[in-house]
mmCIF file of C-alpha atoms and ligand atoms in Angstrom:
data_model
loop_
_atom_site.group_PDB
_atom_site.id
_atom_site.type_symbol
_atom_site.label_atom_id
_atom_site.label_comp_id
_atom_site.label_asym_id
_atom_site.label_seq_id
_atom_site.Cartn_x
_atom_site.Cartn_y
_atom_site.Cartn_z
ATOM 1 C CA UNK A 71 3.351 19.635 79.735
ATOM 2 C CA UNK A 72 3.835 21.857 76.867
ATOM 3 C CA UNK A 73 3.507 20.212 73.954
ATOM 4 C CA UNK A 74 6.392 20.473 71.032
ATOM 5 C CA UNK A 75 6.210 23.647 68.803
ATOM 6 C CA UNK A 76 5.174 21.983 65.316
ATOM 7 C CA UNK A 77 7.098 23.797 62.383
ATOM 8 C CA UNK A 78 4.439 25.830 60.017
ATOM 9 C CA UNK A 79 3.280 23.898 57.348
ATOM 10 C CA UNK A 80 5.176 25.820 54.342
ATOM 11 C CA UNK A 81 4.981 24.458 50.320
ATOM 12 C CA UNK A 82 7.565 21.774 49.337
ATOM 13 C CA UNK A 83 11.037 23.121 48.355
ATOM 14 C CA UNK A 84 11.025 23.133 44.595
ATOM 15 C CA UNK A 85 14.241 23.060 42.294
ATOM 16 C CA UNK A 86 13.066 25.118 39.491
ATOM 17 C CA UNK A 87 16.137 25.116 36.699
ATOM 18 C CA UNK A 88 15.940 29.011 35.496
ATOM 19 C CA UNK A 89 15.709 27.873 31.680
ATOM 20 C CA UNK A 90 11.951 27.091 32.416
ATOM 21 C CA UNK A 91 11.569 30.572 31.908
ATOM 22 C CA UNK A 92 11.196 32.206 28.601
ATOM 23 C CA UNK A 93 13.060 35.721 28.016
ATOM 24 C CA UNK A 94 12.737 39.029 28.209
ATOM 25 C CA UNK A 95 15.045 41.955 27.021
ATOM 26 C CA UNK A 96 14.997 45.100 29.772
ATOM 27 C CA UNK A 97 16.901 47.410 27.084
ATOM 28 C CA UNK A 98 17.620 47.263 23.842
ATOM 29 C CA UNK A 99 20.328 44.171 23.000
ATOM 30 C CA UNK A 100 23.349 44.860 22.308
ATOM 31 C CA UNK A 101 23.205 48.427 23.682
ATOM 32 C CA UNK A 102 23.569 47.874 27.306
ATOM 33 C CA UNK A 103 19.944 46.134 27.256
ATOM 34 C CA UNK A 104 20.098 43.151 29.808
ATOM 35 C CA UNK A 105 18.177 39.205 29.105
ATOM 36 C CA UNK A 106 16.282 38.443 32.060
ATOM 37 C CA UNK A 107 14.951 34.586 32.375
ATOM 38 C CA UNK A 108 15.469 31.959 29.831
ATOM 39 C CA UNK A 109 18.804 30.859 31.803
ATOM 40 C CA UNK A 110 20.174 34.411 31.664
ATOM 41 C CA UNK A 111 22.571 35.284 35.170
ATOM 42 C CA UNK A 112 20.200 36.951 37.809
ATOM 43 C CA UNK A 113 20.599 40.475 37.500
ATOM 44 C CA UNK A 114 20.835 43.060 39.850
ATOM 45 C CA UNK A 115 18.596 45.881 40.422
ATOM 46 C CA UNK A 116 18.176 49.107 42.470
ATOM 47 C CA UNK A 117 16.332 52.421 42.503
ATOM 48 C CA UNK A 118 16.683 55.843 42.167
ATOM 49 C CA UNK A 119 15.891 57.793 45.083
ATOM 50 C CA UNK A 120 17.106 61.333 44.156
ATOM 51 C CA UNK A 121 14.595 64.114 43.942
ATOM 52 C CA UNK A 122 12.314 62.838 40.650
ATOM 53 C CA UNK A 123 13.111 66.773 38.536
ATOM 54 C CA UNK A 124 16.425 66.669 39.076
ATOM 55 C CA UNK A 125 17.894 64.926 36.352
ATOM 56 C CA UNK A 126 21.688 65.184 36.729
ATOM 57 C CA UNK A 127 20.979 64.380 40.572
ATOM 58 C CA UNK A 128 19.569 61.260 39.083
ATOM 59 C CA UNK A 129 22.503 60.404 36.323
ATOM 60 C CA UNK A 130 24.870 61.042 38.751
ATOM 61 C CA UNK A 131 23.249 57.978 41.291
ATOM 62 C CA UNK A 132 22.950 56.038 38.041
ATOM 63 C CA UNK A 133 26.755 56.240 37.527
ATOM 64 C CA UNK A 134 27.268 55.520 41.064
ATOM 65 C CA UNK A 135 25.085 52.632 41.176
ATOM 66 C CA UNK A 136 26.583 51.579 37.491
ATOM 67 C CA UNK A 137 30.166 51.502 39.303
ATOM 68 C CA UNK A 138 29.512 49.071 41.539
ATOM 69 C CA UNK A 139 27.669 46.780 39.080
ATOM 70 C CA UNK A 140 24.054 47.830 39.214
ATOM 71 C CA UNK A 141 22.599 46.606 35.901
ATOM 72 C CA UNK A 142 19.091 47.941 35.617
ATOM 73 C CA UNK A 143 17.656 50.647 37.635
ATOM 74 C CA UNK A 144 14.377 52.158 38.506
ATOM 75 C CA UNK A 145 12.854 55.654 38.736
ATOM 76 C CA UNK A 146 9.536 56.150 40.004
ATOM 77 C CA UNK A 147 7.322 58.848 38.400
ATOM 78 C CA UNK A 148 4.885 59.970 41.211
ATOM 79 C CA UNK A 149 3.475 62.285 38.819
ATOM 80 C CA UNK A 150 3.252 63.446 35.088
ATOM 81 C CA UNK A 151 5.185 66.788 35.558
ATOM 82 C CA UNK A 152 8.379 64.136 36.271
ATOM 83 C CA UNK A 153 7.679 62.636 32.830
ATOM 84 C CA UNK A 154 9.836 65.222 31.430
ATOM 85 C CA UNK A 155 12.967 64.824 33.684
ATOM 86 C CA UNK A 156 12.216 60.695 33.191
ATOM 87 C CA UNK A 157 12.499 61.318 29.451
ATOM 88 C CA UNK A 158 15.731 63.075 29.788
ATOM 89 C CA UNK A 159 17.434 60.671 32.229
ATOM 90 C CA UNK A 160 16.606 57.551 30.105
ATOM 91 C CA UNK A 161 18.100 59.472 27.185
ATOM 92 C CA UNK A 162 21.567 59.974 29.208
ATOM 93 C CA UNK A 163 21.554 56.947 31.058
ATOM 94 C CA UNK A 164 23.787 54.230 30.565
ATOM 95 C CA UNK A 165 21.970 51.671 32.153
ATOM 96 C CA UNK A 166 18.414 50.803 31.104
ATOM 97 C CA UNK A 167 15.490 52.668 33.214
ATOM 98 C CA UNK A 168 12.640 51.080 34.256
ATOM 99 C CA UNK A 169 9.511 53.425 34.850
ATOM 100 C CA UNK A 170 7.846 52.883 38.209
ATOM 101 C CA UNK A 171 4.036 53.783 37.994
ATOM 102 C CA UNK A 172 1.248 53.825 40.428
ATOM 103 C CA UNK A 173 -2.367 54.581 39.496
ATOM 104 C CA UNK A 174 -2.164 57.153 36.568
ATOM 105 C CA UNK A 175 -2.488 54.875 33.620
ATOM 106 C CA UNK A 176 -1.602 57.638 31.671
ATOM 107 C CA UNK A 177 2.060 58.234 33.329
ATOM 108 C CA UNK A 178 3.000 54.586 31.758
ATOM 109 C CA UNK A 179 1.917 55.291 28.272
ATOM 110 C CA UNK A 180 4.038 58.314 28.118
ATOM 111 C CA UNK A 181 6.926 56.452 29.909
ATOM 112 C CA UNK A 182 6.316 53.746 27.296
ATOM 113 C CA UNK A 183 7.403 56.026 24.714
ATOM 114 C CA UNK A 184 9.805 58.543 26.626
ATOM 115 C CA UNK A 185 12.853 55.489 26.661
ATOM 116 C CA UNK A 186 11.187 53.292 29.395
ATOM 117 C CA UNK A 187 13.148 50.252 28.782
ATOM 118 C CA UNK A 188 10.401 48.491 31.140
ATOM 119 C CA UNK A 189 7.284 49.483 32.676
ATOM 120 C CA UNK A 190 6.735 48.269 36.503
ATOM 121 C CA UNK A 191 2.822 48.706 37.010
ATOM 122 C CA UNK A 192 0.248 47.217 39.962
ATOM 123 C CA UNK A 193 -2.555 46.442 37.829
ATOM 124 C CA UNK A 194 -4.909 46.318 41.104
ATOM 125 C CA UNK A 195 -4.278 50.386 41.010
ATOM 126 C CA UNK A 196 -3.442 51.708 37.607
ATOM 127 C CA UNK A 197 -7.630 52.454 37.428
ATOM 128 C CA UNK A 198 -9.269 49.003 36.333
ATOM 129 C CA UNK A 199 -8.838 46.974 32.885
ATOM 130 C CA UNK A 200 -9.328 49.202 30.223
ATOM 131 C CA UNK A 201 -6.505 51.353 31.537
ATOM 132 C CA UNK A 202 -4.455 48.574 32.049
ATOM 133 C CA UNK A 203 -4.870 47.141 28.186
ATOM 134 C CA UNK A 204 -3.571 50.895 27.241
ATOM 135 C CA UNK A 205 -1.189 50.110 29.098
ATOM 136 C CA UNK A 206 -0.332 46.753 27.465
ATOM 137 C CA UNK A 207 -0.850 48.527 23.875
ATOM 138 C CA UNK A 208 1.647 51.197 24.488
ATOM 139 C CA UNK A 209 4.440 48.413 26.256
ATOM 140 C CA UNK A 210 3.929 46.380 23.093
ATOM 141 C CA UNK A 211 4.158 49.308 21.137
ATOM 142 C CA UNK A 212 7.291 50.421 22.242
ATOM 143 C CA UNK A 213 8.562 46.528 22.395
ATOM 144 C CA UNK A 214 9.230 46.769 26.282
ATOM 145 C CA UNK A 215 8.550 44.240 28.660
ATOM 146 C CA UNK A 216 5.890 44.890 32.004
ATOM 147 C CA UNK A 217 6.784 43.833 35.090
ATOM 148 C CA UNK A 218 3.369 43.283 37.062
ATOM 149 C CA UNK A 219 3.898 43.705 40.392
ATOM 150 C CA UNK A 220 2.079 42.885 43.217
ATOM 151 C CA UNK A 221 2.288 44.001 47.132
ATOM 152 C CA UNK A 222 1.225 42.526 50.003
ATOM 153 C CA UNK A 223 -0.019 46.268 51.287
ATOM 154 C CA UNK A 224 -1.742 46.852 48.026
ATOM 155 C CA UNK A 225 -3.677 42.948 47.029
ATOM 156 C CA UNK A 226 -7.034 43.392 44.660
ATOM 157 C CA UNK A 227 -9.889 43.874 47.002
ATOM 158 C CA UNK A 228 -11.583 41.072 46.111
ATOM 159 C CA UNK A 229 -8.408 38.206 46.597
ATOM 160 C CA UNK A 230 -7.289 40.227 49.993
ATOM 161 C CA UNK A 231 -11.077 39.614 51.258
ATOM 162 C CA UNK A 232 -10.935 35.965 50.801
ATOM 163 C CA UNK A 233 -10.442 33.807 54.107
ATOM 164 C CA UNK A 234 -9.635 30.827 52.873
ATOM 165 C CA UNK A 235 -6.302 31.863 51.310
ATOM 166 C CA UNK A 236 -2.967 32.565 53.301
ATOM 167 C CA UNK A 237 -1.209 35.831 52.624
ATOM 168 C CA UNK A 238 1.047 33.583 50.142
ATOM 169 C CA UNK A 239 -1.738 32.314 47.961
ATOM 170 C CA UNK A 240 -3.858 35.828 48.090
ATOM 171 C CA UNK A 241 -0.200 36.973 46.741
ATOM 172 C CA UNK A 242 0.217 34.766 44.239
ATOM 173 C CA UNK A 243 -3.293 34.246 42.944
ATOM 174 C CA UNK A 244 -3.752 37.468 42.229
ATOM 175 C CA UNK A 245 -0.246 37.613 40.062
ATOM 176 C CA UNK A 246 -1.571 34.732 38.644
ATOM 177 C CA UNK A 247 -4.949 35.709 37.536
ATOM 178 C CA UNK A 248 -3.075 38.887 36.206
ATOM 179 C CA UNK A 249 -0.678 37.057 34.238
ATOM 180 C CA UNK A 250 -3.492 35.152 32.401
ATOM 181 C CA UNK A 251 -5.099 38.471 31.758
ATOM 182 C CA UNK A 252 -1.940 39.813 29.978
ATOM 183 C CA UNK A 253 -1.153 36.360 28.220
ATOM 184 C CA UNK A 254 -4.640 34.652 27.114
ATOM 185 C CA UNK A 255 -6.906 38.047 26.751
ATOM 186 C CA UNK A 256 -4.688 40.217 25.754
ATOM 187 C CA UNK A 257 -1.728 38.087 23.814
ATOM 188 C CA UNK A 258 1.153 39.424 25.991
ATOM 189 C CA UNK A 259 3.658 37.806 27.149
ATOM 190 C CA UNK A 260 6.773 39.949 27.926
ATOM 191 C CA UNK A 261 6.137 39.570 31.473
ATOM 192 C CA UNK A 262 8.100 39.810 34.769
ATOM 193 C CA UNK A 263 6.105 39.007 37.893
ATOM 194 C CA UNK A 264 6.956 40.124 41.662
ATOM 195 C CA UNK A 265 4.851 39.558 44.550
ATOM 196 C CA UNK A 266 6.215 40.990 47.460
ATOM 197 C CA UNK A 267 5.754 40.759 51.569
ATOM 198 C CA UNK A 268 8.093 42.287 54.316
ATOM 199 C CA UNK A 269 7.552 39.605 56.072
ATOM 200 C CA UNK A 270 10.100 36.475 54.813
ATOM 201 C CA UNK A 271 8.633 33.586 55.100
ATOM 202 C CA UNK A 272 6.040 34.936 53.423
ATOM 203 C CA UNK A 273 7.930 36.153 50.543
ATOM 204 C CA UNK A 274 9.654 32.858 50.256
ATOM 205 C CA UNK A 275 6.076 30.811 50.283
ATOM 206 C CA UNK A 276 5.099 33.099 47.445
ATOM 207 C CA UNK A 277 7.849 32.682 45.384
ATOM 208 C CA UNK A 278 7.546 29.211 45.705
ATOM 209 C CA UNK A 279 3.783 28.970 44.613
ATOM 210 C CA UNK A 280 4.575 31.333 41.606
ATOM 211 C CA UNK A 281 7.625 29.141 40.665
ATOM 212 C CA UNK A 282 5.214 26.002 40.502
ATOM 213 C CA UNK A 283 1.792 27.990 39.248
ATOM 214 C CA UNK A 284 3.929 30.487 36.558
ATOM 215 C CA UNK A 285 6.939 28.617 35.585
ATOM 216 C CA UNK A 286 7.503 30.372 32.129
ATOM 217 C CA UNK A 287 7.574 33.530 33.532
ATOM 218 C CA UNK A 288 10.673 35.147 35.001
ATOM 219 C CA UNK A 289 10.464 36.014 38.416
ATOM 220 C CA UNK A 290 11.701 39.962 39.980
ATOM 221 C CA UNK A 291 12.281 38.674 43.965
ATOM 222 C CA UNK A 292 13.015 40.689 46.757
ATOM 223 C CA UNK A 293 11.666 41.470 49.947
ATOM 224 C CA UNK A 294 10.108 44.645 50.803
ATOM 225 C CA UNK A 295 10.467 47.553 52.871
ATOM 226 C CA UNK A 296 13.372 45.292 54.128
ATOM 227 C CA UNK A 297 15.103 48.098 56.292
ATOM 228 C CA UNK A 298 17.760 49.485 57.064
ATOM 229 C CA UNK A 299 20.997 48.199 56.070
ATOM 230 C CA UNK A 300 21.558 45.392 58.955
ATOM 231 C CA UNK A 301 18.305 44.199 59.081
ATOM 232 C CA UNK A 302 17.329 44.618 55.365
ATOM 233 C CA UNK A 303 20.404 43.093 54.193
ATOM 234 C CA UNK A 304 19.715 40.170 56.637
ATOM 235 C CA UNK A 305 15.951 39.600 55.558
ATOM 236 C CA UNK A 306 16.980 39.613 51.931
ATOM 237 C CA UNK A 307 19.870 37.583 51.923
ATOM 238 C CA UNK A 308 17.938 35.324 54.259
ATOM 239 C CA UNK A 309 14.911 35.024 51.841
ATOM 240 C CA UNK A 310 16.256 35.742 48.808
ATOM 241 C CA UNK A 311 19.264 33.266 49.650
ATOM 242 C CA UNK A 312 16.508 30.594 50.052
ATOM 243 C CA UNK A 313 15.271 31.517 46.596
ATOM 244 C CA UNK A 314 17.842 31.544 44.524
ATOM 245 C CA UNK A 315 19.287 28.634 45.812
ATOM 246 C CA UNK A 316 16.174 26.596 44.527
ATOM 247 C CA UNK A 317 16.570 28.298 41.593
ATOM 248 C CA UNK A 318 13.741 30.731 41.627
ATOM 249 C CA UNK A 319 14.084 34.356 40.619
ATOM 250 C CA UNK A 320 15.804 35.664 37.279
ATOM 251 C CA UNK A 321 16.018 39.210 38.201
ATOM 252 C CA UNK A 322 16.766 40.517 42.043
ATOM 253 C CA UNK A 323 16.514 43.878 44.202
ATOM 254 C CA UNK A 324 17.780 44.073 48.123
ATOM 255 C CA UNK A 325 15.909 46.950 49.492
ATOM 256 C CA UNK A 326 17.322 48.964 52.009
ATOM 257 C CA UNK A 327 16.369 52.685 53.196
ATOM 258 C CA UNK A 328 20.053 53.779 52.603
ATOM 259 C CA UNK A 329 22.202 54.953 49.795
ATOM 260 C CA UNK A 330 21.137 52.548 46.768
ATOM 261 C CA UNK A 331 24.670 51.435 46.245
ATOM 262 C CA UNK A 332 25.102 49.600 49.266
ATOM 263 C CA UNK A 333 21.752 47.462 47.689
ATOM 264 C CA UNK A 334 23.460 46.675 44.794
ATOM 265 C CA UNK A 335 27.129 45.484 46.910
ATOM 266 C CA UNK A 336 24.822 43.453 48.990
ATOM 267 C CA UNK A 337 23.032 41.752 46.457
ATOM 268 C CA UNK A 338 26.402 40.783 44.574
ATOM 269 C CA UNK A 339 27.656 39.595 47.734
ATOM 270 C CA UNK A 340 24.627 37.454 48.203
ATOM 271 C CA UNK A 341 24.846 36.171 44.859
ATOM 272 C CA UNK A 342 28.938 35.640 45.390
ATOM 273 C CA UNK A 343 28.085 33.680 48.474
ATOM 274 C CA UNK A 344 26.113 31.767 47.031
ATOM 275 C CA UNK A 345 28.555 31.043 44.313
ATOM 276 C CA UNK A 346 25.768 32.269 41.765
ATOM 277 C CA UNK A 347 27.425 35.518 40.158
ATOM 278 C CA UNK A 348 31.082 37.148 41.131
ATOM 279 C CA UNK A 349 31.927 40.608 40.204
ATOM 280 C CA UNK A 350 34.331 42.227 43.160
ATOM 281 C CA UNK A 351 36.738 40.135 45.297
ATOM 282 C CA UNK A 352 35.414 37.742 47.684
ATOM 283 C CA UNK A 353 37.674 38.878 51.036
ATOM 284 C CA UNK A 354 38.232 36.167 54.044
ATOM 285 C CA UNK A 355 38.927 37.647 57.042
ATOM 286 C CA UNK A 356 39.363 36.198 60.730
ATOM 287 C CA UNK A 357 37.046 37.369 63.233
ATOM 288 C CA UNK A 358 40.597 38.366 65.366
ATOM 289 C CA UNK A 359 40.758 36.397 68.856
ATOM 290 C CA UNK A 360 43.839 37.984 71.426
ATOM 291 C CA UNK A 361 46.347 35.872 69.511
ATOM 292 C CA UNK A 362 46.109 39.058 66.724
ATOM 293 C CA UNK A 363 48.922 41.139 66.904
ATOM 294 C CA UNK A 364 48.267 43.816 64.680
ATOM 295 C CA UNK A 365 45.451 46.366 64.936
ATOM 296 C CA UNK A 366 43.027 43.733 62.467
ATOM 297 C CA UNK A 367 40.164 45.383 62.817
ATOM 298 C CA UNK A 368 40.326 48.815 60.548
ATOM 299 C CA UNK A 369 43.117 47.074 58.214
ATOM 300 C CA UNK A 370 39.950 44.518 57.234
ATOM 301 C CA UNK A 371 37.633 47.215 56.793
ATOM 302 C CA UNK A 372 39.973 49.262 54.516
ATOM 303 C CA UNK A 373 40.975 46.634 52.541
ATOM 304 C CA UNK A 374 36.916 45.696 51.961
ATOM 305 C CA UNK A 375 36.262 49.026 51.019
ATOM 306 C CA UNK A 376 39.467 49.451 48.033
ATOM 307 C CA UNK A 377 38.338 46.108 46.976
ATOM 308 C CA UNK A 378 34.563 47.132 46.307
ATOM 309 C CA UNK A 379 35.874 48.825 43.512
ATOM 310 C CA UNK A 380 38.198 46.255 42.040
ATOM 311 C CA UNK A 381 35.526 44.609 39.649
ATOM 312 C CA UNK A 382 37.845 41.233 39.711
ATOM 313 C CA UNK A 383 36.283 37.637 40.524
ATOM 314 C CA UNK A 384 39.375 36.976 43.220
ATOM 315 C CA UNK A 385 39.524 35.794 46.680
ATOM 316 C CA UNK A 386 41.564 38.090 49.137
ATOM 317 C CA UNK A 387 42.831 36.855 52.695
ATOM 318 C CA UNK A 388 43.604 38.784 55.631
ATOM 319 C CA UNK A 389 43.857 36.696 58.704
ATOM 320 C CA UNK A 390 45.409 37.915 61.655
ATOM 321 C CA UNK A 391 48.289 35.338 62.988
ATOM 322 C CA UNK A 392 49.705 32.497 62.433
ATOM 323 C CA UNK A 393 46.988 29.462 63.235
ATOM 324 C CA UNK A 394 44.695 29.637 60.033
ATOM 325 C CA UNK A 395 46.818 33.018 58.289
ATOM 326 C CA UNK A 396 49.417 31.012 56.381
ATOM 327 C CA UNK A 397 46.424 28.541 54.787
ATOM 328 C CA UNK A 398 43.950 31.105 54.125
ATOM 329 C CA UNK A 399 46.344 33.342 52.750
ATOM 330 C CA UNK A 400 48.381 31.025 50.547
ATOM 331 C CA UNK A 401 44.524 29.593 49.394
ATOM 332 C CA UNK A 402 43.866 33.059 48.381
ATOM 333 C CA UNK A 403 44.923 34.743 45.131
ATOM 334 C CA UNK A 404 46.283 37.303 47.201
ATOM 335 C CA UNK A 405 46.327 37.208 51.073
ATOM 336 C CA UNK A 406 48.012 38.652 54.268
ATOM 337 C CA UNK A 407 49.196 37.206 57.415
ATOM 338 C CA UNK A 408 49.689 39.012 60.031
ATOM 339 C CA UNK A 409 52.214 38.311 63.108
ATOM 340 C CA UNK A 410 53.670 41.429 65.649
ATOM 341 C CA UNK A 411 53.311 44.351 63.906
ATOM 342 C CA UNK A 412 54.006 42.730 60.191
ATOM 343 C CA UNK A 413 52.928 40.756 58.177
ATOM 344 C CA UNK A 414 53.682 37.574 55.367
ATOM 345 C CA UNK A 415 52.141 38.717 51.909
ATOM 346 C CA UNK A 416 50.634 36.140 49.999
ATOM 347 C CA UNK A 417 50.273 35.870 46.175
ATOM 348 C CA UNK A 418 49.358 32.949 44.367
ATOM 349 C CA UNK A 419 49.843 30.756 47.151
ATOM 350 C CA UNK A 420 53.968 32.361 47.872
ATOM 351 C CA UNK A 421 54.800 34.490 49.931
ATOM 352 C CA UNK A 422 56.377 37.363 47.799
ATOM 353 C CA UNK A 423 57.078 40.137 50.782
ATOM 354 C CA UNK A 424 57.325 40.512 54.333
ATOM 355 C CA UNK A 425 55.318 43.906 55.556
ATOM 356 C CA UNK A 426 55.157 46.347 58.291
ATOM 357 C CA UNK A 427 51.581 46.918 59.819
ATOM 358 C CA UNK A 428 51.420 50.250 58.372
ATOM 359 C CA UNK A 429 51.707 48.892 54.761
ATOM 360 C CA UNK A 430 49.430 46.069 54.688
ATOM 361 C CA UNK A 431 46.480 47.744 53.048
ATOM 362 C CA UNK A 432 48.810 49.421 50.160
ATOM 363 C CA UNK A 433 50.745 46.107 49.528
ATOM 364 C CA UNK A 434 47.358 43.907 49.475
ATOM 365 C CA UNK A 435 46.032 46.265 47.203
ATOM 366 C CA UNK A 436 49.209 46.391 45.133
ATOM 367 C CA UNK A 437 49.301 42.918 44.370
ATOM 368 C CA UNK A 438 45.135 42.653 43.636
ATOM 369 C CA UNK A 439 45.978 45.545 41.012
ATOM 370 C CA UNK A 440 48.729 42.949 39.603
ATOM 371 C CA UNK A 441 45.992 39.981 39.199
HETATM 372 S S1 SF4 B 1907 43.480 33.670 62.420
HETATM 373 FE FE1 SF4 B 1907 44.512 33.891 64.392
HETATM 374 S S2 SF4 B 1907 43.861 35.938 65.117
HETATM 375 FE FE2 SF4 B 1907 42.442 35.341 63.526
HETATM 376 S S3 SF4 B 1907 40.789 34.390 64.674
HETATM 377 FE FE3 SF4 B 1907 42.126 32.757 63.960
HETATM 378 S S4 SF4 B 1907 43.480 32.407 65.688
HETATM 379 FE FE4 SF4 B 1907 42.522 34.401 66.050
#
């Protein structure tokens, strides 16, 4: 007889309340600089991925990314001839830009003081201590917060050796025993801490420790090399929905391999769902059954695609006849209806126009522009 498949033992399920953790400024305040931690609303990240010397190739993803509500972004700098463009783009940008670094110690101190408004470093490969307390002189120089960041594909030597630690607790010890480095050796404490698997209930297990082990510090969550945008948007919201549900993470990035806009729309619809953050519509739609009598299907995915860049905290109905339409709709702040080839347009809860199918999308979207 087979015997019943036992769940895996994961930590408890903390509630962590997000004021545990103290502050830190990624910008300047006041000048589009953005409070992560300390109770501050999780903000949104995402990440260049336009060729490193190409600076206005780079603004102009910024902009993008800024228009659908992308609030910090990140540019790596693979190598010290990018320094240059870096400089330039943190000078134009209008949203701060953090400097990603990977084992050239001396990339971050320039990065420090070319406009960096953080520094996002591996301490396990920026080339030992001493490089990494150069490091920590020039962030404190420049008054910019580190995030240390640690990856499952690149754990110390020494912690991803040990066999008596799960992936989890090789992933957070080693953030750990950085974060003491930076705090009680070196007296710095503008911190943000990500530890990072692919794998999600690893990610979640991690976050979890860290919440309990490091709960002053504010927390950069995600899960990795999440893929593409169906998968990667389901991993994420599925871990990072966990997360921030328990209140763990201050700061959050979906990673897809796709145009970095769509990260930053999923991530505010994960945080919408979850009733965390609003910034666009929230849009109910029916799944359409063969009651629909209009063509549903494209009339949804217009209307979801004028809304996501109406930056209004409203709920927008389009249902497609008659049995849960009128509710949903009149529920709505603005909603639709639809019965044989027209439909009742909702506002406020009235119905303020009848419409044929061809005009549904222009009439929604006339009376969202009227909220
Ligand atoms: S609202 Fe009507 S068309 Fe849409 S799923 Fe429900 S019953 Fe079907």
């Amino acid at each position: 007889m087979n015997k019943p498949q036992m769940a895996k033992e994961r930590p408890e399920a903390p509630q962590m309340p997000r004021t545990m953790t103290h502050q830190v400024m990624v910008g300047r305040s006041g000048h589009g600089g953005v409070a992560v931690g300390g109770g501050a609303p999780v903000s949104v990240q995402s990440m260049l991925n336009a060729p490193v010397h190409d600076v206005d190739a780079n603004l102009r993803q910024i902009e993008a990314l800024a228009e659908v509500g992308c609030e910090i972004v990140r540019m790596a700098i693979p190598e010290r001839t990018a320094l240059r463009s870096f400089a330039q783009v943190c000078a134009r940008s209008p949203l701060p830009v953090v400097a990603d670094v990977h084992f050239d110690a001396h990339i971050a101190l320039e990065a420090a003081w070319s406009g960096a408004a953080k520094l996002r470093i591996n301490p396990g490969n920026i080339g030992g201590l001493a490089k990494t307390d150069q490091v920590i002189d020039a962030a404190r120089g420049a008054g910019i917060p580190i995030r240390i960041g640690v990856n499952a594909g690149s754990l110390d030597a020494s912690i991803a050796a040990r066999r008596d630690l799960t992936l989890p607790q090789k992933l957070a010890e080693s953030a750990v025993q950085y974060v003491r480095y930076f705090e009680e050796d070196r007296g710095f404490r503008d911190l943000v801490v990500s530890a990072k698997a692919h794998d999600v209930p690893a990610t979640i297990a991690t976050y979890r420790i860290l919440s309990q082990r490091l709960p002053h510090v504010p927390l950069h969550i995600g899960i990795t090399e999440a893929g593409t945008v169906m998968q990667g948007t389901i991993k994420s919201a599925a871990g990072l929905g966990v997360l921030l549900e328990q209140g763990i993470g201050d700061t959050m990035r979906i990673s897809l391999t796709d145009d970095p806009t769509l990260e930053v729309r999923a991530a505010w619809q994960l945080l919408a769902a979850l009733d965390m953050r609003r910034r666009t519509p929230e849009m109910i739609s029916c799944p359409t059954c063969g009651r629909c009598q209009v063509d549903m299907i494209p009339i949804a995915k217009q209307v979801e695609e004028a809304l996501s860049h109406v930056a209004k905290p409203i709920k927008v109905a389009v249902m497609g006849c008659v049995v849960n339409g009128p509710g949903e709709a009149a529920d709505a702040d603005v909603g639709v209806a639809c019965g044989a080839g027209q439909a009742a347009l909702f506002r406020n809860g009235k119905i303020v126009a009848k419409v044929d199918e061809s005009r549904i999308v222009d009439a929604l979207l006339e009376e969202v522009e009227k909220l």
